[in-house]
Amino acid sequence: MDLKRDLELMYNYQREIFLLDRIKSLLSWDMETYMPKNAIDFRAEQKAYLSSMIHKKQSSDELFETLERLTSYIDSENLSEDDKINIQKFYKDVSKSRKLPPEFVKELSMVKSMAFAAWQEARDKKDFNVFSPHLKKIVELKRKEAEYIGLPGHPYNGLFDDYEEGMTVEKLKPQFDYLKKEIKSLLDDIKKSDTYKNQEFILMKKDFPADKQILLAKHVMEKIGLGSDFSRMDFSEHPFSSHVGAEDVRITTNIREHPLFAFKSTIHESGHALYESFIPKKYLYTILYDSPSCGLHESQSRFWEIMIASNKDFWEHYFGHFDEYYDLNGKKDLWYKEVNMIEPSLIRIESDEIHYPLHVILRFELELGLIDGTINVDDLPELWNEKMKDLIGVVPDSDKDGILQDSHWGLGYFGYFPTYAIGSIYASQLHKALRKDFPDIDKDIQNGDFSRIREWLKEKIFVYGRTRTAEDIIKNVTGEGLNPKVYVDYLRNKYKEIYDL
């Protein structure tokens, strides 16, 4: 065996796959932002071709045989620790990829592109029937993908592992059941309070011109640490972030009825983009230039959006900007309460932080049924409304504000939704650890200085890339793995003060 040659070949494959994947990311970003509507057929063909190329490289016999040889020499002193981690993780990735037939990968890519376009049309027409035939095909293919992957336990595990490596339905469902029970209990307590019964939006009813919303969104994006020389902001129906390449992260936002939507969604997506921007460049072009899980990635967006930008310290600084732009009459305490006011929302990404995990659990439960065959696509609108009534307490008037509100299923992202709640839990644990390490961090936040927080995240999270699991990283920072009790305690302590519980 020529160790040096095999190692070089492995890294060459990773470089080619990395470049192709980033080209595909750029096409996807364009598809959701600037692409003309009639270009969808050709764009679907382009993306399918790239998916086929990536799969062909990642499942090649030459690469697999090389990785088998490298794996047999995993204890060699001639391999660095990063080499060893890379070999082990890439071997798992490639082994999984080889389970999917090339024609299946190409078909799935084509179907997803067409389904996303159908989802956009269905939203415009507020008609689920426009989207449902495409969703049926995606569900069929995703069930097949789960069979090909063949992980033990619930068939959903084969899809979930792509987003949250090592997590299973069997591990997560009890955590979510606990979270659902505790949050519903907290909501019951809040709704009994006089503060809740008498609450009303006053400042939020003012006029918030779109141009000023965007100015404030761009301002906070830069303050968090995203410079215009390596990031940009655009608009899309559903806000997202995209890592197009080295020194190139892109986020999108949208203007909606809620005056803070653009501001909060920009902070959320900036959390993602910040993570992507500060993974060490030594991992560039390799599989280690990534986060180990979507839950950890979501922890960064939720950390900035909720733990930082929804707390009182943050508004000690930012209220002045909003007061100047929107004439809020200096009512800072009232503004803080309205920012955190609990009110059932039809829309997940517009939801307050207490209802938010219930929105996620709703989607998780529906996905489980779709993948194990106990739920049919045709029944989704009715089931959606039933679960919305039970968990959130409101029911949408149209499919647009209900089953069609998220782009994920049109993109084939089955297994992603639960990572939002995992991210919220991780974010609360990180927030607790941050305040333990820096008891005076509130002063930084009050002054609009996020540099110490950013450096702490670099040291505790970003520096590892994908070299460690999400659970290991969180344990290293907090002393424990995923713990929803920390999240519940955070919510109870915060809203006990706001609602005089």
Short mmCIF file of C-alpha atoms in Angstrom, two decimals:
data_model
loop_
_atom_site.label_atom_id
_atom_site.label_comp_id
_atom_site.label_asym_id
_atom_site.label_seq_id
_atom_site.Cartn_x
_atom_site.Cartn_y
_atom_site.Cartn_z
CA MET A 1 0.00 0.00 0.00
CA ASP A 2 1.21 3.49 -0.89
CA LEU A 3 -0.25 5.47 2.00
CA LYS A 4 0.76 8.85 0.63
CA ARG A 5 -0.75 8.14 -2.79
CA ASP A 6 -4.03 6.83 -1.32
CA LEU A 7 -4.33 9.81 0.99
CA GLU A 8 -3.73 12.20 -1.90
CA LEU A 9 -6.34 10.41 -4.00
CA MET A 10 -8.91 10.64 -1.19
CA TYR A 11 -8.35 14.37 -0.75
CA ASN A 12 -8.52 14.92 -4.53
CA TYR A 13 -11.93 13.25 -4.57
CA GLN A 14 -13.08 15.40 -1.67
CA ARG A 15 -11.91 18.55 -3.41
CA GLU A 16 -13.82 17.71 -6.60
CA ILE A 17 -16.97 16.79 -4.67
CA PHE A 18 -16.70 19.96 -2.58
CA LEU A 19 -16.42 22.17 -5.67
CA LEU A 20 -19.33 20.46 -7.42
CA ASP A 21 -21.48 20.71 -4.31
CA ARG A 22 -20.79 24.43 -3.98
CA ILE A 23 -21.69 24.98 -7.65
CA LYS A 24 -24.95 23.17 -6.91
CA SER A 25 -25.47 25.45 -3.88
CA LEU A 26 -25.07 28.51 -6.09
CA LEU A 27 -27.66 27.17 -8.54
CA SER A 28 -30.04 26.47 -5.64
CA TRP A 29 -29.52 29.97 -4.21
CA ASP A 30 -30.26 31.49 -7.62
CA MET A 31 -33.33 29.27 -8.05
CA GLU A 32 -34.84 30.71 -4.86
CA THR A 33 -33.85 34.34 -5.48
CA TYR A 34 -33.36 35.60 -9.04
CA MET A 35 -34.04 32.77 -11.50
CA PRO A 36 -36.86 33.47 -13.99
CA LYS A 37 -39.89 31.28 -13.38
CA ASN A 38 -39.76 29.65 -16.81
CA ALA A 39 -36.18 28.47 -16.28
CA ILE A 40 -37.19 25.75 -13.83
CA ASP A 41 -37.08 22.81 -16.27
CA PHE A 42 -33.53 23.55 -17.39
CA ARG A 43 -32.43 24.33 -13.82
CA ALA A 44 -33.84 20.99 -12.67
CA GLU A 45 -31.78 19.28 -15.38
CA GLN A 46 -28.64 21.18 -14.34
CA LYS A 47 -29.02 20.23 -10.69
CA ALA A 48 -29.83 16.62 -11.52
CA TYR A 49 -26.68 16.44 -13.65
CA LEU A 50 -24.55 17.82 -10.81
CA SER A 51 -26.18 15.45 -8.30
CA SER A 52 -25.35 12.55 -10.60
CA MET A 53 -21.75 13.71 -10.97
CA ILE A 54 -21.33 14.06 -7.21
CA HIS A 55 -22.90 10.66 -6.57
CA LYS A 56 -20.79 9.02 -9.26
CA LYS A 57 -17.60 10.32 -7.68
CA GLN A 58 -18.67 9.58 -4.13
CA SER A 59 -19.73 6.02 -4.91
CA SER A 60 -16.88 5.08 -7.26
CA ASP A 61 -15.13 1.74 -6.80
CA GLU A 62 -11.73 3.42 -6.91
CA LEU A 63 -12.59 5.71 -4.01
CA PHE A 64 -14.23 2.95 -1.96
CA GLU A 65 -11.28 0.60 -2.39
CA THR A 66 -8.90 3.41 -1.47
CA LEU A 67 -10.86 4.15 1.70
CA GLU A 68 -10.93 0.47 2.63
CA ARG A 69 -7.14 0.39 2.42
CA LEU A 70 -6.81 3.61 4.39
CA THR A 71 -9.22 2.31 7.04
CA SER A 72 -7.07 -0.76 7.54
CA TYR A 73 -4.14 1.55 8.36
CA ILE A 74 -6.12 3.87 10.62
CA ASP A 75 -3.65 3.38 13.50
CA SER A 76 -0.63 4.32 11.41
CA GLU A 77 1.68 6.92 12.94
CA ASN A 78 2.01 8.41 9.45
CA LEU A 79 -1.59 9.66 9.61
CA SER A 80 -2.46 12.87 11.46
CA GLU A 81 -5.47 12.95 13.79
CA ASP A 82 -7.39 14.99 11.20
CA ASP A 83 -6.49 12.40 8.53
CA LYS A 84 -7.84 9.59 10.71
CA ILE A 85 -11.09 11.42 11.47
CA ASN A 86 -11.48 12.31 7.80
CA ILE A 87 -10.96 8.72 6.64
CA GLN A 88 -13.48 7.31 9.12
CA LYS A 89 -16.18 9.88 8.37
CA PHE A 90 -15.66 9.78 4.61
CA TYR A 91 -15.76 5.99 4.63
CA LYS A 92 -19.17 6.16 6.32
CA ASP A 93 -20.40 8.82 3.85
CA VAL A 94 -19.19 6.85 0.84
CA SER A 95 -20.61 3.56 2.14
CA LYS A 96 -24.00 5.23 2.54
CA SER A 97 -23.79 6.84 -0.90
CA ARG A 98 -23.05 3.48 -2.54
CA LYS A 99 -26.36 2.15 -1.23
CA LEU A 100 -28.24 4.58 -3.52
CA PRO A 101 -28.47 3.58 -7.21
CA PRO A 102 -27.29 6.33 -9.63
CA GLU A 103 -30.63 6.44 -11.44
CA PHE A 104 -32.42 6.93 -8.11
CA VAL A 105 -30.19 9.91 -7.20
CA LYS A 106 -30.84 11.56 -10.57
CA GLU A 107 -34.59 10.98 -10.37
CA LEU A 108 -34.80 12.34 -6.82
CA SER A 109 -32.95 15.51 -7.81
CA MET A 110 -35.27 16.11 -10.78
CA VAL A 111 -38.37 15.46 -8.70
CA LYS A 112 -37.22 17.83 -5.94
CA SER A 113 -36.57 20.70 -8.34
CA MET A 114 -39.99 20.33 -9.96
CA ALA A 115 -41.66 19.89 -6.57
CA PHE A 116 -40.15 23.12 -5.28
CA ALA A 117 -41.53 25.02 -8.27
CA ALA A 118 -44.92 23.40 -7.69
CA TRP A 119 -44.78 24.40 -4.02
CA GLN A 120 -44.20 28.04 -5.03
CA GLU A 121 -47.16 27.91 -7.42
CA ALA A 122 -49.35 26.20 -4.81
CA ARG A 123 -48.55 28.95 -2.30
CA ASP A 124 -49.47 31.62 -4.82
CA LYS A 125 -52.78 29.87 -5.49
CA LYS A 126 -53.29 28.84 -1.85
CA ASP A 127 -54.08 25.36 -3.11
CA PHE A 128 -52.41 22.22 -1.71
CA ASN A 129 -53.75 20.18 -4.64
CA VAL A 130 -51.22 21.87 -6.94
CA PHE A 131 -48.38 20.54 -4.78
CA SER A 132 -49.74 17.20 -3.55
CA PRO A 133 -48.90 15.07 -6.66
CA HIS A 134 -45.28 16.20 -6.41
CA LEU A 135 -45.18 15.62 -2.66
CA LYS A 136 -46.54 12.10 -3.14
CA LYS A 137 -43.63 11.34 -5.45
CA ILE A 138 -41.11 12.80 -3.00
CA VAL A 139 -42.56 10.78 -0.12
CA GLU A 140 -42.43 7.64 -2.27
CA LEU A 141 -38.77 8.26 -3.11
CA LYS A 142 -37.87 9.16 0.47
CA ARG A 143 -39.41 5.93 1.73
CA LYS A 144 -37.33 4.11 -0.86
CA GLU A 145 -34.21 6.02 0.22
CA ALA A 146 -34.81 4.98 3.84
CA GLU A 147 -35.05 1.36 2.66
CA TYR A 148 -31.80 1.65 0.71
CA ILE A 149 -29.98 3.12 3.73
CA GLY A 150 -31.44 0.45 5.99
CA LEU A 151 -30.65 1.77 9.47
CA PRO A 152 -32.16 -0.10 12.45
CA GLY A 153 -35.35 1.07 14.11
CA HIS A 154 -37.88 3.46 12.61
CA PRO A 155 -37.47 3.92 8.82
CA TYR A 156 -37.18 7.68 9.44
CA ASN A 157 -33.76 7.04 11.02
CA GLY A 158 -32.19 6.54 7.60
CA LEU A 159 -33.22 10.07 6.59
CA PHE A 160 -32.70 11.69 9.99
CA ASP A 161 -29.06 10.54 10.10
CA ASP A 162 -28.25 12.82 7.15
CA TYR A 163 -29.10 15.85 9.27
CA GLU A 164 -28.41 14.73 12.84
CA GLU A 165 -25.77 12.02 12.76
CA GLY A 166 -26.27 9.40 15.47
CA MET A 167 -29.70 10.67 16.54
CA THR A 168 -32.68 8.33 16.16
CA VAL A 169 -36.45 8.50 16.55
CA GLU A 170 -36.12 6.17 19.52
CA LYS A 171 -33.75 8.60 21.29
CA LEU A 172 -35.49 11.84 20.34
CA LYS A 173 -39.18 11.09 20.70
CA PRO A 174 -39.09 10.80 24.53
CA GLN A 175 -37.23 14.13 24.65
CA PHE A 176 -39.86 15.75 22.43
CA ASP A 177 -42.70 14.19 24.45
CA TYR A 178 -41.21 15.76 27.60
CA LEU A 179 -40.77 19.10 25.84
CA LYS A 180 -44.34 19.08 24.54
CA LYS A 181 -45.78 18.28 27.98
CA GLU A 182 -43.73 20.95 29.80
CA ILE A 183 -44.36 23.68 27.24
CA LYS A 184 -48.11 23.04 27.20
CA SER A 185 -48.04 23.24 31.00
CA LEU A 186 -46.15 26.55 30.86
CA LEU A 187 -48.63 27.89 28.30
CA ASP A 188 -51.51 26.95 30.58
CA ASP A 189 -49.89 28.91 33.43
CA ILE A 190 -49.30 31.94 31.21
CA LYS A 191 -52.87 31.95 29.88
CA LYS A 192 -54.24 32.00 33.44
CA SER A 193 -52.31 35.17 34.29
CA ASP A 194 -53.95 38.59 34.31
CA THR A 195 -51.01 39.95 32.31
CA TYR A 196 -51.83 37.55 29.47
CA LYS A 197 -55.56 38.21 29.60
CA ASN A 198 -55.01 41.96 29.33
CA GLN A 199 -52.12 42.00 26.87
CA GLU A 200 -52.32 43.85 23.57
CA PHE A 201 -49.91 45.07 20.95
CA ILE A 202 -49.53 48.84 21.02
CA LEU A 203 -46.09 49.70 19.66
CA MET A 204 -46.11 46.81 17.18
CA LYS A 205 -49.17 48.35 15.50
CA LYS A 206 -47.18 51.35 14.33
CA ASP A 207 -46.07 51.74 10.72
CA PHE A 208 -42.71 50.07 10.06
CA PRO A 209 -41.59 51.08 6.53
CA ALA A 210 -39.87 48.27 4.64
CA ASP A 211 -36.79 50.32 3.75
CA LYS A 212 -36.06 51.02 7.40
CA GLN A 213 -36.64 47.39 8.33
CA ILE A 214 -33.95 46.41 5.82
CA LEU A 215 -31.52 49.06 7.06
CA LEU A 216 -31.82 47.76 10.62
CA ALA A 217 -31.52 44.15 9.44
CA LYS A 218 -28.30 44.92 7.55
CA HIS A 219 -26.96 46.85 10.54
CA VAL A 220 -27.40 43.95 12.97
CA MET A 221 -26.01 41.52 10.39
CA GLU A 222 -22.76 43.49 10.33
CA LYS A 223 -22.69 43.92 14.12
CA ILE A 224 -22.91 40.16 14.60
CA GLY A 225 -19.82 39.82 12.43
CA LEU A 226 -20.84 39.34 8.79
CA GLY A 227 -18.86 41.77 6.67
CA SER A 228 -19.97 42.79 3.18
CA ASP A 229 -16.69 41.52 1.74
CA PHE A 230 -17.65 37.88 2.36
CA SER A 231 -21.44 37.91 2.78
CA ARG A 232 -24.58 39.37 1.23
CA MET A 233 -28.31 39.62 1.88
CA ASP A 234 -31.11 39.14 -0.66
CA PHE A 235 -34.81 38.27 -0.61
CA SER A 236 -36.72 35.01 -0.98
CA GLU A 237 -40.15 33.64 -0.16
CA HIS A 238 -38.68 31.61 2.70
CA PRO A 239 -35.53 33.01 4.38
CA PHE A 240 -32.45 30.79 4.20
CA SER A 241 -28.66 30.85 4.29
CA SER A 242 -26.32 29.34 1.71
CA HIS A 243 -22.61 28.64 1.88
CA VAL A 244 -21.63 29.05 -1.76
CA GLY A 245 -17.87 28.83 -1.22
CA ALA A 246 -14.83 30.13 0.60
CA GLU A 247 -15.44 33.73 1.68
CA ASP A 248 -18.96 33.59 0.22
CA VAL A 249 -21.98 33.14 2.50
CA ARG A 250 -25.40 34.39 1.48
CA ILE A 251 -28.55 34.93 3.47
CA THR A 252 -32.05 35.93 2.48
CA THR A 253 -34.87 37.61 4.33
CA ASN A 254 -38.40 38.79 3.60
CA ILE A 255 -40.75 41.60 4.60
CA ARG A 256 -43.94 40.33 6.21
CA GLU A 257 -46.77 41.74 8.28
CA HIS A 258 -44.91 41.40 11.60
CA PRO A 259 -42.62 44.45 11.93
CA LEU A 260 -39.75 42.39 13.37
CA PHE A 261 -39.86 39.55 10.85
CA ALA A 262 -37.07 40.83 8.59
CA PHE A 263 -34.94 41.82 11.59
CA LYS A 264 -35.32 38.49 13.40
CA SER A 265 -34.99 36.31 10.31
CA THR A 266 -31.82 38.19 9.35
CA ILE A 267 -30.35 37.55 12.80
CA HIS A 268 -31.38 33.89 12.53
CA GLU A 269 -29.76 33.36 9.14
CA SER A 270 -26.72 35.41 10.19
CA GLY A 271 -26.14 32.87 12.96
CA HIS A 272 -25.91 30.15 10.32
CA ALA A 273 -23.69 32.24 8.07
CA LEU A 274 -21.35 33.19 10.91
CA TYR A 275 -20.78 29.50 11.67
CA GLU A 276 -19.99 28.75 8.02
CA SER A 277 -17.66 31.74 7.78
CA PHE A 278 -15.43 30.82 10.70
CA ILE A 279 -14.86 27.10 10.31
CA PRO A 280 -11.03 26.87 10.07
CA LYS A 281 -9.79 27.28 6.50
CA LYS A 282 -7.41 24.33 6.97
CA TYR A 283 -10.47 22.12 6.42
CA LEU A 284 -11.44 23.81 3.14
CA TYR A 285 -12.16 21.38 0.26
CA THR A 286 -12.61 18.48 2.70
CA ILE A 287 -15.64 16.93 4.39
CA LEU A 288 -14.44 18.45 7.68
CA TYR A 289 -15.25 21.96 6.39
CA ASP A 290 -18.76 21.57 7.76
CA SER A 291 -20.84 21.34 10.90
CA PRO A 292 -21.28 17.85 12.42
CA SER A 293 -25.06 18.23 12.55
CA CYS A 294 -27.92 20.48 11.54
CA GLY A 295 -29.01 20.64 15.18
CA LEU A 296 -25.70 22.24 16.11
CA HIS A 297 -26.01 24.54 13.09
CA GLU A 298 -29.52 25.52 14.16
CA SER A 299 -28.23 26.16 17.66
CA GLN A 300 -26.24 29.05 16.23
CA SER A 301 -29.21 30.67 14.50
CA ARG A 302 -31.47 30.17 17.53
CA PHE A 303 -28.72 31.33 19.89
CA TRP A 304 -28.46 34.70 18.15
CA GLU A 305 -32.15 35.14 17.36
CA ILE A 306 -33.53 34.08 20.75
CA MET A 307 -30.88 33.91 23.45
CA ILE A 308 -29.26 37.19 22.41
CA ALA A 309 -31.69 39.26 20.31
CA SER A 310 -34.81 38.57 22.38
CA ASN A 311 -33.36 39.33 25.79
CA LYS A 312 -33.55 42.53 27.78
CA ASP A 313 -29.82 43.31 27.51
CA PHE A 314 -30.01 43.36 23.71
CA TRP A 315 -32.85 45.88 23.70
CA GLU A 316 -30.99 48.15 26.12
CA HIS A 317 -28.86 48.90 23.07
CA TYR A 318 -31.10 48.32 20.05
CA PHE A 319 -34.26 49.99 21.30
CA GLY A 320 -32.65 53.36 20.62
CA HIS A 321 -32.27 52.50 16.93
CA PHE A 322 -35.89 51.38 16.65
CA ASP A 323 -37.15 54.37 18.63
CA GLU A 324 -35.30 56.71 16.28
CA TYR A 325 -36.70 55.05 13.15
CA TYR A 326 -40.25 54.31 14.30
CA ASP A 327 -40.99 56.87 17.05
CA LEU A 328 -41.74 54.42 19.88
CA ASN A 329 -42.00 57.24 22.44
CA GLY A 330 -39.12 55.89 24.55
CA LYS A 331 -41.25 53.01 25.87
CA LYS A 332 -38.41 50.51 26.17
CA ASP A 333 -39.99 48.23 28.80
CA LEU A 334 -43.23 47.99 26.84
CA TRP A 335 -41.28 47.24 23.66
CA TYR A 336 -39.38 44.41 25.37
CA LYS A 337 -42.63 42.85 26.54
CA GLU A 338 -44.18 43.12 23.09
CA VAL A 339 -41.09 41.59 21.49
CA ASN A 340 -41.57 38.57 23.78
CA MET A 341 -45.36 38.54 23.88
CA ILE A 342 -46.86 35.06 23.76
CA GLU A 343 -49.53 34.71 21.10
CA PRO A 344 -50.43 31.67 18.97
CA SER A 345 -49.14 32.05 15.42
CA LEU A 346 -50.12 30.15 12.29
CA ILE A 347 -46.59 30.51 10.92
CA ARG A 348 -43.62 28.65 12.41
CA ILE A 349 -40.98 31.24 11.55
CA GLU A 350 -43.15 34.04 12.96
CA SER A 351 -43.84 32.15 16.16
CA ASP A 352 -42.84 33.19 19.68
CA GLU A 353 -40.21 31.05 21.36
CA ILE A 354 -42.69 29.08 23.49
CA HIS A 355 -44.97 28.01 20.65
CA TYR A 356 -42.03 27.48 18.27
CA PRO A 357 -41.00 23.98 19.44
CA LEU A 358 -44.63 22.87 19.24
CA HIS A 359 -44.64 23.88 15.56
CA VAL A 360 -41.54 21.73 15.08
CA ILE A 361 -42.98 18.74 16.94
CA LEU A 362 -46.13 18.95 14.79
CA ARG A 363 -44.04 18.59 11.62
CA PHE A 364 -41.88 15.85 13.15
CA GLU A 365 -44.95 13.77 14.00
CA LEU A 366 -46.39 14.20 10.50
CA GLU A 367 -43.07 13.25 8.90
CA LEU A 368 -42.86 10.07 10.96
CA GLY A 369 -46.28 9.04 9.69
CA LEU A 370 -45.51 9.91 6.07
CA ILE A 371 -42.33 7.85 6.09
CA ASP A 372 -43.67 4.80 7.96
CA GLY A 373 -46.82 4.81 5.80
CA THR A 374 -49.40 5.51 8.52
CA ILE A 375 -50.21 8.94 7.02
CA ASN A 376 -51.23 9.61 3.41
CA VAL A 377 -50.37 12.84 1.61
CA ASP A 378 -54.04 13.49 0.77
CA ASP A 379 -54.86 13.58 4.49
CA LEU A 380 -52.18 16.14 5.37
CA PRO A 381 -54.26 19.37 5.30
CA GLU A 382 -56.85 17.91 7.66
CA LEU A 383 -54.24 16.37 9.98
CA TRP A 384 -52.28 19.62 9.93
CA ASN A 385 -55.30 21.59 11.08
CA GLU A 386 -56.14 19.06 13.79
CA LYS A 387 -52.62 19.21 15.21
CA MET A 388 -52.54 23.01 14.95
CA LYS A 389 -55.73 23.18 17.00
CA ASP A 390 -54.37 20.76 19.60
CA LEU A 391 -50.81 22.11 19.92
CA ILE A 392 -51.00 25.78 18.96
CA GLY A 393 -54.67 26.64 19.43
CA VAL A 394 -55.28 28.23 16.02
CA VAL A 395 -56.26 26.88 12.59
CA PRO A 396 -55.29 28.42 9.22
CA ASP A 397 -57.89 29.81 6.83
CA SER A 398 -55.85 28.77 3.79
CA ASP A 399 -53.29 26.17 2.76
CA LYS A 400 -50.74 28.96 2.27
CA ASP A 401 -50.69 29.69 6.01
CA GLY A 402 -50.96 26.00 6.85
CA ILE A 403 -49.51 22.97 5.12
CA LEU A 404 -47.79 25.07 2.42
CA GLN A 405 -45.92 27.52 4.67
CA ASP A 406 -42.55 25.71 4.64
CA SER A 407 -40.39 24.91 1.63
CA HIS A 408 -38.72 21.87 3.22
CA TRP A 409 -40.91 19.09 1.84
CA GLY A 410 -40.74 20.54 -1.66
CA LEU A 411 -36.95 20.41 -1.35
CA GLY A 412 -37.04 16.83 -0.05
CA TYR A 413 -35.72 17.77 3.40
CA PHE A 414 -37.37 14.97 5.36
CA GLY A 415 -35.53 14.71 8.67
CA TYR A 416 -34.60 18.38 8.95
CA PHE A 417 -37.50 19.79 10.97
CA PRO A 418 -36.62 18.17 14.33
CA THR A 419 -33.17 19.79 14.19
CA TYR A 420 -34.83 23.19 14.80
CA ALA A 421 -35.98 22.09 18.25
CA ILE A 422 -32.69 20.31 18.90
CA GLY A 423 -31.00 23.58 17.99
CA SER A 424 -33.18 25.53 20.42
CA ILE A 425 -32.27 23.13 23.22
CA TYR A 426 -28.57 23.31 22.40
CA ALA A 427 -28.81 27.13 22.20
CA SER A 428 -30.23 27.33 25.73
CA GLN A 429 -27.41 25.10 27.00
CA LEU A 430 -24.79 27.24 25.25
CA HIS A 431 -26.36 30.42 26.62
CA LYS A 432 -26.18 29.03 30.14
CA ALA A 433 -22.50 28.09 29.63
CA LEU A 434 -21.68 31.50 28.14
CA ARG A 435 -23.06 33.32 31.16
CA LYS A 436 -21.18 30.98 33.47
CA ASP A 437 -17.90 31.72 31.65
CA PHE A 438 -18.63 35.47 31.41
CA PRO A 439 -20.89 36.60 34.28
CA ASP A 440 -20.57 40.19 33.05
CA ILE A 441 -21.49 39.48 29.40
CA ASP A 442 -24.72 41.45 29.82
CA LYS A 443 -22.66 44.67 29.74
CA ASP A 444 -21.22 43.75 26.32
CA ILE A 445 -24.69 43.04 24.94
CA GLN A 446 -26.10 46.26 26.38
CA ASN A 447 -23.37 48.15 24.52
CA GLY A 448 -24.02 46.31 21.24
CA ASP A 449 -20.61 44.62 21.46
CA PHE A 450 -20.80 40.99 20.36
CA SER A 451 -17.08 40.41 19.81
CA ARG A 452 -16.53 38.42 23.00
CA ILE A 453 -19.53 36.21 22.25
CA ARG A 454 -18.32 35.65 18.70
CA GLU A 455 -14.82 34.69 19.85
CA TRP A 456 -16.29 32.35 22.47
CA LEU A 457 -18.35 30.59 19.80
CA LYS A 458 -15.29 30.30 17.56
CA GLU A 459 -13.33 28.68 20.38
CA LYS A 460 -16.11 26.40 21.63
CA ILE A 461 -17.96 25.46 18.41
CA PHE A 462 -16.58 26.68 15.08
CA VAL A 463 -12.98 25.54 15.57
CA TYR A 464 -13.88 21.85 15.33
CA GLY A 465 -15.57 21.86 11.95
CA ARG A 466 -16.86 18.31 11.54
CA THR A 467 -13.99 16.65 13.44
CA ARG A 468 -16.18 15.95 16.48
CA THR A 469 -19.82 14.97 16.90
CA ALA A 470 -22.38 17.56 17.94
CA GLU A 471 -22.95 15.73 21.20
CA ASP A 472 -19.21 15.72 21.99
CA ILE A 473 -18.94 19.44 21.26
CA ILE A 474 -21.95 20.28 23.44
CA LYS A 475 -20.71 18.03 26.25
CA ASN A 476 -17.32 19.72 26.10
CA VAL A 477 -18.93 23.16 26.50
CA THR A 478 -21.79 22.38 28.89
CA GLY A 479 -20.82 19.14 30.62
CA GLU A 480 -23.83 17.24 29.26
CA GLY A 481 -25.53 16.15 26.06
CA LEU A 482 -28.92 17.24 24.73
CA ASN A 483 -30.98 18.32 27.74
CA PRO A 484 -34.46 19.77 27.13
CA LYS A 485 -34.82 20.53 30.85
CA VAL A 486 -32.31 23.40 30.48
CA TYR A 487 -34.49 24.84 27.71
CA VAL A 488 -37.68 24.46 29.77
CA ASP A 489 -36.02 26.09 32.81
CA TYR A 490 -34.84 28.98 30.62
CA LEU A 491 -38.38 29.53 29.29
CA ARG A 492 -39.98 29.31 32.74
CA ASN A 493 -37.52 31.74 34.32
CA LYS A 494 -37.85 34.27 31.52
CA TYR A 495 -41.63 34.24 31.21
CA LYS A 496 -42.23 34.08 34.95
CA GLU A 497 -40.96 37.67 35.02
CA ILE A 498 -42.75 38.84 31.87
CA TYR A 499 -46.15 37.39 32.86
CA ASP A 500 -45.87 37.78 36.66
CA LEU A 501 -46.32 34.05 37.22
#
